[in-house]
Amino acid sequence: MKHIVIFGGTTEGRELAEALAGKHLSLTVCVATEYGREEQGELPGVEVHSGRLDAAAMTVLLKGTDLCVDATHPYAKEVSKNIRSACASSGTPYRRLLRKASPLPETAVTVDSAKAAAEYLKDKPGNVLLTTGSKELASYEGLERQRLFPRVLPLLDSLQLCEAAEIPHKNILALQGPFSRELNEAIIRQYGICWLVTKDGGAAGGFAEKVEAAENTGTRLVVIARPEETGQDFETVLRECEDLLWK
């Protein structure tokens, strides 16, 4: 039986595992956290491995496997780098499942990183809705804490990172998506948001709903640009995985 390892954590990773579950394939899905395991759920013939892995541990995991699919987040540069390195070391074929990029509105400000976003906003007045996750909060240390409204997952480590960044408790929005346009607009109006910092998470990340909410409320978008990379779309990767059934 052919063995495929999927490094998941995204909607596409879960959908790929669901499409292949129950077929004559051995599947291992790797997610970084218990939250990721919860999101992945249980599928027939699918083993879920939770916990962060370095390149060496990935290499051990990949030994003897027939294909590795990197379905990690478009912005997970270091993770993808480690996966590629592990595939090269173990001799495992590597496929990058790419999430389709979104068209950006003309009024959006594009920056290269969270630090660049913070630098841009430093002398721009108004409250800031941060939708880029709790791990990058330290990048905004140069901005007044009262201005920052981070939207983070309702997990203990997310709240601890908010505490470490000295975000006022009343500013912390601990919510799990997906978020509709209406909810984004309600949050923007409730907290007097002038700037919305986001990444291009595509359709699965609710990017269009953020764009629409910003346009409807007169809020300016600051978009952290995606890293440039090459790969395949969902249908191409799924077809290659299914082709293993006949080899």
Coordinates of N, CA and C in Angstrom, one line a residue:
M1 N 0.8 -1.2 0.0 CA 0.0 0.0 0.0 C 0.9 1.2 0.0
K2 N 0.6 2.2 -0.9 CA 1.3 3.4 -1.0 C 1.0 4.3 0.2
H3 N 2.1 5.0 0.6 CA 2.0 5.9 1.8 C 2.2 7.3 1.5
I4 N 1.3 8.2 1.8 CA 1.4 9.6 1.6 C 1.4 10.3 2.9
V5 N 2.3 11.3 3.0 CA 2.3 12.2 4.2 C 1.8 13.6 3.8
I6 N 0.8 14.1 4.4 CA 0.3 15.4 4.2 C 0.7 16.3 5.4
F7 N 1.4 17.4 5.1 CA 1.6 18.4 6.1 C 0.5 19.4 6.0
G8 N -0.4 19.4 6.9 CA -1.7 20.1 6.8 C -1.7 21.4 7.6
G9 N -2.9 21.6 8.2 CA -3.1 22.9 8.9 C -3.9 23.9 8.2
T10 N -4.3 23.5 6.9 CA -5.1 24.4 6.1 C -6.4 23.7 5.7
T11 N -7.3 24.5 5.2 CA -8.5 23.9 4.6 C -8.2 22.9 3.5
E12 N -7.3 23.3 2.6 CA -6.9 22.4 1.5 C -6.3 21.1 2.0
G13 N -5.5 21.1 3.1 CA -5.0 19.9 3.6 C -6.0 19.0 4.1
R14 N -7.0 19.5 4.8 CA -8.1 18.7 5.3 C -8.9 18.2 4.2
E15 N -9.2 19.0 3.2 CA -10.0 18.5 2.1 C -9.3 17.4 1.3
L16 N -8.0 17.5 1.2 CA -7.2 16.5 0.5 C -7.3 15.2 1.2
A17 N -7.1 15.2 2.5 CA -7.2 14.0 3.3 C -8.6 13.4 3.2
E18 N -9.7 14.3 3.3 CA -11.0 13.8 3.1 C -11.3 13.1 1.8
A19 N -10.7 13.7 0.7 CA -10.9 13.1 -0.6 C -10.2 11.8 -0.8
L20 N -9.1 11.6 0.0 CA -8.3 10.3 -0.2 C -8.6 9.3 0.9
A21 N -9.3 9.7 1.9 CA -9.7 8.8 3.0 C -10.6 7.6 2.5
G22 N -10.3 6.4 3.0 CA -11.1 5.3 2.6 C -10.6 4.6 1.4
K23 N -9.7 5.2 0.6 CA -9.1 4.6 -0.6 C -8.0 3.7 -0.1
H24 N -7.4 2.9 -1.1 CA -6.4 2.0 -0.8 C -5.0 2.7 -0.7
L25 N -5.0 3.6 0.3 CA -3.8 4.4 0.5 C -3.6 4.5 2.0
S26 N -2.3 4.6 2.4 CA -2.0 4.8 3.8 C -1.7 6.3 4.0
L27 N -2.4 7.0 4.8 CA -2.2 8.5 4.9 C -1.8 8.9 6.3
T28 N -0.8 9.8 6.4 CA -0.5 10.4 7.6 C -0.6 11.9 7.4
V29 N -1.4 12.6 8.3 CA -1.6 14.0 8.2 C -0.9 14.6 9.4
C30 N 0.1 15.5 9.2 CA 0.8 16.2 10.3 C 0.3 17.6 10.5
V31 N -0.1 17.9 11.7 CA -0.5 19.2 12.1 C 0.3 19.7 13.3
A32 N 0.4 21.0 13.5 CA 1.4 21.5 14.5 C 0.8 21.5 15.9
T33 N -0.5 21.5 16.0 CA -1.1 21.7 17.4 C -2.3 20.8 17.6
E34 N -2.7 20.7 18.8 CA -3.9 19.9 19.1 C -5.2 20.6 18.5
Y35 N -5.1 21.9 18.4 CA -6.2 22.6 17.7 C -6.3 22.1 16.2
G36 N -5.1 21.9 15.6 CA -5.1 21.4 14.2 C -5.7 20.0 14.2
R37 N -5.3 19.2 15.2 CA -5.9 17.8 15.2 C -7.4 17.8 15.4
E38 N -7.9 18.7 16.2 CA -9.3 18.9 16.4 C -10.0 19.3 15.1
E39 N -9.4 20.2 14.4 CA -9.9 20.6 13.1 C -9.9 19.5 12.0
Q40 N -8.8 18.7 12.1 CA -8.7 17.6 11.1 C -9.8 16.6 11.3
G41 N -10.1 16.3 12.5 CA -11.1 15.2 12.8 C -10.6 13.8 12.5
E42 N -11.5 12.9 12.6 CA -11.1 11.5 12.4 C -11.6 11.0 11.0
L43 N -10.8 10.4 10.3 CA -11.1 9.8 8.9 C -10.6 8.4 8.8
P44 N -11.3 7.6 8.1 CA -10.9 6.2 8.0 C -9.6 6.1 7.2
G45 N -8.6 5.3 7.8 CA -7.3 5.1 7.2 C -6.4 6.3 7.3
V46 N -6.7 7.3 8.1 CA -5.9 8.4 8.2 C -5.3 8.6 9.6
E47 N -4.0 8.6 9.8 CA -3.4 8.8 11.1 C -3.0 10.3 11.2
V48 N -3.3 10.9 12.3 CA -3.0 12.3 12.5 C -1.9 12.4 13.5
H49 N -0.8 13.1 13.1 CA 0.3 13.4 14.0 C 0.3 14.9 14.4
S50 N 0.2 15.2 15.7 CA 0.2 16.6 16.1 C 1.5 16.9 16.8
G51 N 2.0 18.1 16.6 CA 3.2 18.5 17.3 C 4.2 19.1 16.2
R52 N 4.9 20.1 16.6 CA 5.8 20.7 15.7 C 7.0 19.8 15.5
L53 N 7.5 19.8 14.2 CA 8.6 18.9 13.8 C 9.7 19.8 13.2
D54 N 11.0 19.5 13.5 CA 12.0 20.2 12.8 C 12.4 19.3 11.6
A55 N 13.3 19.8 10.8 CA 13.7 19.1 9.5 C 14.2 17.6 9.8
A56 N 14.9 17.4 10.9 CA 15.4 16.1 11.2 C 14.3 15.1 11.5
A57 N 13.4 15.6 12.3 CA 12.2 14.7 12.7 C 11.3 14.5 11.5
M58 N 11.2 15.5 10.6 CA 10.4 15.2 9.4 C 11.1 14.2 8.5
T59 N 12.4 14.2 8.4 CA 13.2 13.3 7.6 C 12.9 11.8 8.1
V60 N 12.9 11.6 9.4 CA 12.6 10.3 10.0 C 11.2 9.9 9.6
L61 N 10.3 10.8 9.7 CA 8.9 10.5 9.5 C 8.7 10.1 8.0
L62 N 9.4 10.8 7.1 CA 9.2 10.6 5.7 C 9.9 9.3 5.1
K63 N 10.8 8.7 5.9 CA 11.5 7.6 5.4 C 10.6 6.5 4.9
G64 N 10.8 6.1 3.6 CA 9.9 5.0 3.1 C 8.6 5.4 2.6
T65 N 8.3 6.7 2.6 CA 7.0 7.1 2.1 C 7.1 7.4 0.6
D66 N 5.9 7.4 -0.1 CA 5.9 7.5 -1.5 C 5.6 8.9 -2.1
L67 N 5.1 9.8 -1.2 CA 4.8 11.1 -1.7 C 4.6 12.0 -0.4
C68 N 5.1 13.2 -0.5 CA 4.8 14.2 0.6 C 4.1 15.4 0.0
V69 N 3.0 15.8 0.6 CA 2.2 17.0 0.1 C 2.4 18.1 1.2
D70 N 2.9 19.2 0.8 CA 3.0 20.3 1.7 C 1.8 21.2 1.5
A71 N 0.8 21.1 2.4 CA -0.4 21.9 2.3 C -0.5 22.8 3.5
T72 N 0.7 23.3 3.9 CA 0.8 24.3 5.0 C 0.3 25.7 4.5
H73 N 0.2 26.6 5.5 CA -0.3 27.9 5.2 C 0.6 28.6 4.2
P74 N 0.1 29.5 3.3 CA 0.9 30.2 2.3 C 2.1 31.0 2.9
Y75 N 1.9 31.4 4.2 CA 2.9 32.2 4.8 C 3.9 31.5 5.7
A76 N 3.7 30.1 5.8 CA 4.6 29.3 6.6 C 5.9 29.0 5.9
K77 N 6.7 30.0 5.7 CA 7.9 29.9 4.9 C 8.9 28.9 5.5
E78 N 9.2 29.0 6.8 CA 10.2 28.2 7.4 C 9.7 26.7 7.5
V79 N 8.4 26.5 7.7 CA 7.9 25.1 7.7 C 8.1 24.5 6.4
S80 N 7.7 25.2 5.3 CA 7.8 24.7 4.0 C 9.3 24.4 3.6
K81 N 10.2 25.3 4.1 CA 11.6 25.1 3.8 C 12.1 23.8 4.5
N82 N 11.7 23.6 5.7 CA 12.0 22.3 6.4 C 11.5 21.1 5.7
I83 N 10.2 21.2 5.2 CA 9.6 20.0 4.6 C 10.4 19.7 3.3
R84 N 10.8 20.7 2.5 CA 11.5 20.5 1.3 C 12.9 19.9 1.6
S85 N 13.5 20.3 2.7 CA 14.8 19.8 3.1 C 14.7 18.3 3.5
A86 N 13.6 18.0 4.3 CA 13.4 16.6 4.7 C 13.1 15.7 3.5
C87 N 12.4 16.2 2.6 CA 12.1 15.4 1.4 C 13.3 15.1 0.6
A88 N 14.2 16.1 0.5 CA 15.5 15.9 -0.2 C 16.3 14.9 0.5
S89 N 16.4 14.9 1.9 CA 17.2 14.0 2.6 C 16.6 12.6 2.6
S90 N 15.3 12.4 2.6 CA 14.7 11.1 2.6 C 14.4 10.5 1.3
G91 N 14.6 11.3 0.2 CA 14.3 10.9 -1.1 C 12.9 10.8 -1.4
T92 N 12.1 11.6 -0.8 CA 10.6 11.5 -0.9 C 10.2 12.6 -1.9
P93 N 9.4 12.2 -3.0 CA 8.9 13.2 -3.9 C 8.0 14.3 -3.1
Y94 N 8.3 15.6 -3.5 CA 7.6 16.7 -2.8 C 6.7 17.4 -3.7
R95 N 5.5 17.7 -3.2 CA 4.5 18.5 -4.0 C 4.0 19.6 -3.1
R96 N 4.0 20.8 -3.6 CA 3.5 22.0 -2.8 C 2.0 22.3 -3.3
L97 N 1.1 22.2 -2.4 CA -0.3 22.5 -2.7 C -0.5 24.0 -2.5
L98 N -0.7 24.7 -3.5 CA -0.8 26.2 -3.4 C -2.3 26.6 -3.3
R99 N -2.5 27.6 -2.4 CA -3.8 28.2 -2.3 C -3.8 29.4 -3.2
K100 N -4.9 29.5 -4.0 CA -5.0 30.6 -5.0 C -5.0 31.9 -4.3
A101 N -4.1 32.8 -4.9 CA -4.0 34.2 -4.4 C -5.2 35.0 -4.7
S102 N -5.5 36.0 -4.0 CA -6.6 36.9 -4.1 C -6.3 38.2 -4.8
P103 N -7.2 38.7 -5.6 CA -7.0 40.1 -6.2 C -7.0 41.1 -5.0
L104 N -6.1 42.1 -5.1 CA -6.1 43.1 -4.0 C -6.7 44.4 -4.5
P105 N -7.5 45.0 -3.6 CA -8.1 46.3 -4.0 C -7.1 47.3 -4.2
E106 N -7.3 48.3 -5.1 CA -6.3 49.3 -5.4 C -6.0 50.2 -4.2
T107 N -6.9 50.3 -3.3 CA -6.6 51.1 -2.1 C -5.8 50.4 -1.0
A108 N -5.5 49.1 -1.2 CA -4.8 48.4 -0.2 C -3.3 48.8 -0.1
V109 N -2.8 48.9 1.1 CA -1.4 49.1 1.3 C -0.7 47.7 1.4
T110 N 0.3 47.5 0.6 CA 1.0 46.2 0.6 C 2.4 46.3 1.3
V111 N 2.6 45.5 2.3 CA 3.9 45.5 3.0 C 4.5 44.1 3.0
D112 N 5.8 44.0 3.3 CA 6.5 42.7 3.2 C 6.4 41.9 4.5
S113 N 6.0 42.5 5.6 CA 6.1 41.8 6.9 C 5.2 42.5 7.9
A114 N 5.0 41.8 9.1 CA 4.3 42.4 10.2 C 5.1 43.7 10.7
K115 N 6.4 43.6 10.7 CA 7.2 44.7 11.2 C 7.1 45.9 10.3
A116 N 7.0 45.6 8.9 CA 6.8 46.7 8.0 C 5.4 47.3 8.2
A117 N 4.4 46.5 8.5 CA 3.1 47.0 8.7 C 3.1 47.9 9.9
A118 N 3.8 47.5 11.0 CA 3.9 48.3 12.2 C 4.6 49.6 11.9
E119 N 5.6 49.6 11.1 CA 6.4 50.8 10.8 C 5.5 51.8 10.0
Y120 N 4.7 51.2 9.1 CA 3.8 52.0 8.2 C 2.8 52.7 9.1
L121 N 2.2 52.0 10.1 CA 1.1 52.5 10.9 C 1.6 53.4 12.1
K122 N 2.9 53.4 12.3 CA 3.4 54.1 13.5 C 2.9 55.6 13.6
D123 N 2.9 56.3 12.5 CA 2.5 57.7 12.5 C 1.1 57.9 11.8
K124 N 0.4 56.8 11.7 CA -1.0 56.9 11.1 C -2.0 56.8 12.3
P125 N -2.8 57.8 12.5 CA -3.8 57.7 13.7 C -4.9 56.7 13.4
G126 N -5.5 56.2 14.5 CA -6.6 55.4 14.4 C -6.4 54.0 14.9
N127 N -7.5 53.3 15.4 CA -7.4 51.9 15.9 C -7.1 50.9 14.8
V128 N -6.4 49.8 15.2 CA -5.9 48.9 14.2 C -6.5 47.5 14.6
L129 N -7.1 46.8 13.7 CA -7.6 45.5 13.8 C -6.5 44.6 13.2
L130 N -5.9 43.7 14.1 CA -4.9 42.8 13.6 C -5.5 41.4 13.4
T131 N -5.4 40.9 12.2 CA -6.0 39.6 11.9 C -4.9 38.7 11.4
T132 N -3.7 38.9 11.9 CA -2.6 38.1 11.4 C -2.1 37.1 12.4
G133 N -2.8 36.8 13.5 CA -2.4 35.8 14.4 C -1.7 36.4 15.6
S134 N -1.6 35.6 16.7 CA -1.0 36.1 17.9 C 0.5 36.0 17.9
K135 N 1.1 35.2 17.0 CA 2.6 35.0 17.1 C 3.3 36.2 16.6
E136 N 2.7 37.1 15.8 CA 3.4 38.2 15.3 C 3.1 39.5 16.1
L137 N 2.5 39.4 17.2 CA 2.1 40.6 18.0 C 3.3 41.4 18.5
A138 N 4.4 40.7 18.7 CA 5.7 41.4 19.1 C 6.2 42.4 18.1
S139 N 5.8 42.2 16.8 CA 6.2 43.1 15.8 C 5.6 44.5 15.9
Y140 N 4.5 44.6 16.7 CA 3.8 45.8 16.8 C 4.1 46.6 18.1
E141 N 5.3 46.2 18.7 CA 5.6 46.8 20.0 C 5.8 48.3 19.9
G142 N 6.1 48.9 18.7 CA 6.3 50.3 18.6 C 5.0 51.1 18.5
L143 N 3.8 50.4 18.5 CA 2.5 51.1 18.5 C 1.9 51.2 19.8
E144 N 1.1 52.2 20.1 CA 0.4 52.3 21.4 C -0.5 51.1 21.6
R145 N -0.4 50.5 22.7 CA -1.2 49.3 23.0 C -2.7 49.5 22.9
Q146 N -3.2 50.7 23.3 CA -4.6 51.0 23.2 C -5.2 51.0 21.8
R147 N -4.3 51.2 20.8 CA -4.8 51.2 19.4 C -5.0 49.8 18.9
L148 N -4.4 48.8 19.5 CA -4.3 47.5 18.9 C -5.5 46.6 19.3
F149 N -6.1 46.0 18.3 CA -7.2 45.1 18.6 C -6.9 43.7 17.9
P150 N -6.2 42.8 18.5 CA -5.8 41.6 17.8 C -7.0 40.6 17.9
R151 N -7.3 40.0 16.7 CA -8.3 38.9 16.6 C -7.5 37.6 16.6
V152 N -7.6 36.8 17.6 CA -6.8 35.6 17.8 C -7.7 34.4 18.1
L153 N -7.1 33.2 17.9 CA -7.9 32.0 18.3 C -8.1 31.9 19.8
P154 N -9.3 31.4 20.2 CA -9.6 31.3 21.6 C -8.9 30.1 22.3
L155 N -7.5 30.3 22.3 CA -6.7 29.3 22.9 C -5.8 29.9 23.9
L156 N -5.4 29.1 24.9 CA -4.6 29.7 26.0 C -3.3 30.3 25.5
D157 N -2.6 29.7 24.6 CA -1.3 30.2 24.2 C -1.5 31.5 23.4
S158 N -2.6 31.7 22.7 CA -2.9 33.0 22.1 C -3.1 34.1 23.1
L159 N -3.9 33.8 24.1 CA -4.1 34.8 25.2 C -2.8 35.1 25.9
Q160 N -2.0 34.1 26.1 CA -0.7 34.4 26.8 C 0.2 35.3 25.9
L161 N 0.2 35.1 24.6 CA 0.9 36.0 23.7 C 0.4 37.4 23.8
C162 N -0.9 37.5 23.9 CA -1.5 38.9 24.0 C -1.1 39.5 25.3
E163 N -1.1 38.7 26.4 CA -0.6 39.2 27.7 C 0.8 39.7 27.6
A164 N 1.7 38.9 26.9 CA 3.1 39.2 26.8 C 3.3 40.5 26.0
A165 N 2.4 40.7 25.1 CA 2.5 42.0 24.2 C 1.8 43.1 24.9
E166 N 1.3 42.9 26.1 CA 0.6 44.0 26.9 C -0.6 44.6 26.2
I167 N -1.3 43.7 25.6 CA -2.6 44.2 24.9 C -3.6 44.3 26.0
P168 N -4.3 45.4 26.1 CA -5.4 45.6 27.1 C -6.4 44.5 26.9
H169 N -6.9 43.9 28.0 CA -7.8 42.8 28.0 C -9.1 43.1 27.1
K170 N -9.5 44.3 27.3 CA -10.8 44.7 26.6 C -10.6 44.8 25.0
N171 N -9.3 44.8 24.6 CA -9.0 44.9 23.2 C -8.8 43.5 22.5
I172 N -8.8 42.4 23.3 CA -8.5 41.1 22.8 C -9.8 40.5 22.3
L173 N -9.8 40.1 21.0 CA -10.9 39.5 20.3 C -10.6 38.0 20.1
A174 N -11.0 37.2 21.1 CA -10.7 35.7 21.0 C -11.8 35.0 20.3
L175 N -11.7 34.8 19.0 CA -12.8 34.3 18.2 C -12.2 33.3 17.2
Q176 N -13.0 32.3 16.8 CA -12.6 31.4 15.8 C -13.5 31.6 14.5
G177 N -12.9 31.7 13.4 CA -13.6 32.0 12.1 C -14.3 30.7 11.6
P178 N -14.9 30.8 10.5 CA -14.8 31.8 9.5 C -15.7 33.1 9.9
F179 N -15.2 34.2 9.4 CA -15.9 35.5 9.7 C -16.7 36.0 8.5
S180 N -17.9 36.3 8.6 CA -18.7 36.8 7.5 C -18.4 38.3 7.4
R181 N -18.8 38.9 6.2 CA -18.7 40.3 6.0 C -19.4 41.1 7.1
E182 N -20.6 40.6 7.5 CA -21.4 41.3 8.5 C -20.7 41.3 9.8
L183 N -20.1 40.2 10.2 CA -19.4 40.2 11.5 C -18.1 41.1 11.5
N184 N -17.4 41.0 10.3 CA -16.2 41.9 10.2 C -16.7 43.4 10.3
E185 N -17.8 43.7 9.7 CA -18.2 45.1 9.7 C -18.6 45.5 11.2
A186 N -19.3 44.6 11.8 CA -19.8 44.8 13.2 C -18.6 45.1 14.1
I187 N -17.5 44.3 14.0 CA -16.3 44.5 14.8 C -15.7 45.8 14.5
I188 N -15.5 46.1 13.2 CA -14.9 47.4 12.8 C -15.7 48.6 13.4
R189 N -17.0 48.5 13.4 CA -17.8 49.7 13.9 C -17.8 49.7 15.4
Q190 N -17.8 48.5 16.0 CA -17.9 48.4 17.5 C -16.6 49.1 18.1
Y191 N -15.4 48.8 17.5 CA -14.2 49.2 18.1 C -13.5 50.4 17.4
G192 N -14.3 51.0 16.5 CA -13.8 52.2 15.8 C -12.5 52.0 15.0
I193 N -12.5 50.9 14.3 CA -11.3 50.5 13.5 C -11.1 51.4 12.3
C194 N -9.8 51.9 12.2 CA -9.5 52.7 11.0 C -8.6 51.9 10.0
W195 N -7.8 50.9 10.6 CA -6.9 50.1 9.8 C -7.1 48.6 10.1
L196 N -7.1 47.8 9.0 CA -7.2 46.4 9.1 C -6.0 45.7 8.5
V197 N -5.2 45.1 9.4 CA -4.0 44.4 8.9 C -4.3 42.9 8.7
T198 N -4.0 42.4 7.5 CA -4.3 41.0 7.2 C -3.3 40.4 6.3
K199 N -3.4 39.1 6.1 CA -2.6 38.4 5.1 C -3.6 37.9 4.1
D200 N -3.1 37.6 2.9 CA -4.0 37.1 1.9 C -4.2 35.6 2.1
G201 N -5.2 35.3 2.9 CA -5.5 33.9 3.2 C -6.4 33.2 2.2
G202 N -6.7 34.0 1.1 CA -7.6 33.4 0.1 C -9.0 33.2 0.6
A203 N -9.7 32.4 -0.2 CA -11.1 32.2 0.1 C -11.3 31.5 1.5
A204 N -10.4 30.5 1.7 CA -10.5 29.8 3.0 C -10.2 30.6 4.2
G205 N -9.4 31.7 4.0 CA -9.1 32.6 5.1 C -10.0 33.8 5.2
G206 N -11.1 33.8 4.4 CA -12.1 34.9 4.6 C -11.5 36.2 4.1
F207 N -10.6 36.2 3.1 CA -10.0 37.5 2.7 C -11.0 38.4 2.0
A208 N -11.9 37.8 1.1 CA -12.9 38.6 0.4 C -13.8 39.3 1.4
E209 N -14.2 38.6 2.5 CA -15.1 39.2 3.5 C -14.5 40.4 4.2
K210 N -13.1 40.3 4.4 CA -12.4 41.4 5.0 C -12.4 42.6 4.1
V211 N -12.1 42.3 2.8 CA -12.1 43.4 1.8 C -13.4 44.1 1.7
E212 N -14.5 43.3 1.6 CA -15.8 43.9 1.5 C -16.2 44.7 2.7
A213 N -15.8 44.2 3.9 CA -16.1 44.9 5.2 C -15.3 46.2 5.2
A214 N -14.1 46.2 4.8 CA -13.3 47.4 4.8 C -13.8 48.4 3.9
E215 N -14.2 48.0 2.7 CA -14.8 48.9 1.7 C -16.1 49.6 2.2
N216 N -16.9 48.8 2.9 CA -18.2 49.3 3.3 C -18.1 50.2 4.5
T217 N -17.0 50.1 5.2 CA -16.9 51.0 6.4 C -15.8 52.1 6.3
G218 N -15.2 52.1 5.1 CA -14.1 53.1 4.9 C -12.8 52.8 5.6
T219 N -12.6 51.6 6.0 CA -11.4 51.1 6.7 C -10.3 50.8 5.7
R220 N -9.1 51.2 6.0 CA -8.0 51.0 5.0 C -7.4 49.6 5.3
L221 N -7.1 48.9 4.3 CA -6.4 47.6 4.4 C -4.9 47.7 4.3
V222 N -4.2 47.0 5.2 CA -2.8 46.8 5.1 C -2.6 45.3 4.9
V223 N -2.1 44.9 3.8 CA -1.9 43.5 3.4 C -0.5 43.1 3.4
I224 N -0.2 42.1 4.3 CA 1.2 41.5 4.3 C 1.3 40.6 3.1
A225 N 2.2 40.9 2.2 CA 2.3 40.1 0.9 C 2.7 38.7 1.1
R226 N 2.2 37.8 0.2 CA 2.6 36.4 0.3 C 4.0 36.2 -0.2
P227 N 4.7 35.2 0.4 CA 6.0 34.9 -0.1 C 5.8 34.3 -1.5
E228 N 6.8 34.5 -2.4 CA 6.7 34.0 -3.8 C 7.1 32.5 -3.7
E229 N 6.3 31.6 -4.4 CA 6.6 30.2 -4.4 C 5.9 29.6 -5.6
T230 N 6.3 28.4 -5.9 CA 5.7 27.6 -7.0 C 5.1 26.4 -6.5
G231 N 4.1 25.8 -7.2 CA 3.4 24.6 -6.7 C 2.3 24.3 -7.6
Q232 N 1.4 23.4 -7.1 CA 0.3 22.9 -7.9 C -1.0 23.3 -7.2
D233 N -2.1 23.3 -8.0 CA -3.4 23.5 -7.4 C -4.0 22.2 -6.8
F234 N -5.1 22.4 -6.2 CA -5.7 21.2 -5.4 C -6.0 20.0 -6.4
E235 N -6.6 20.3 -7.5 CA -7.0 19.2 -8.4 C -5.8 18.5 -8.9
T236 N -4.7 19.2 -9.2 CA -3.5 18.5 -9.7 C -2.9 17.6 -8.7
V237 N -2.8 18.1 -7.5 CA -2.2 17.3 -6.4 C -3.1 16.1 -6.1
L238 N -4.4 16.3 -6.0 CA -5.3 15.2 -5.8 C -5.2 14.1 -6.8
R239 N -5.1 14.5 -8.1 CA -4.9 13.6 -9.2 C -3.6 12.8 -9.1
E240 N -2.5 13.4 -8.7 CA -1.3 12.7 -8.5 C -1.3 11.7 -7.4
C241 N -2.0 12.1 -6.3 CA -2.1 11.2 -5.2 C -3.0 10.0 -5.6
E242 N -4.0 10.2 -6.3 CA -4.9 9.1 -6.7 C -4.2 8.2 -7.7
D243 N -3.2 8.7 -8.5 CA -2.5 8.0 -9.5 C -1.6 6.9 -8.8
L244 N -1.3 7.2 -7.5 CA -0.5 6.2 -6.8 C -1.2 4.9 -6.6
L245 N -2.5 4.9 -6.7 CA -3.3 3.7 -6.5 C -3.0 2.7 -7.6
W246 N -2.5 3.1 -8.7 CA -2.3 2.3 -9.9 C -0.9 1.9 -10.1
K247 N 0.0 2.3 -9.2 CA 1.4 2.1 -9.3 C 1.9 1.0 -8.4

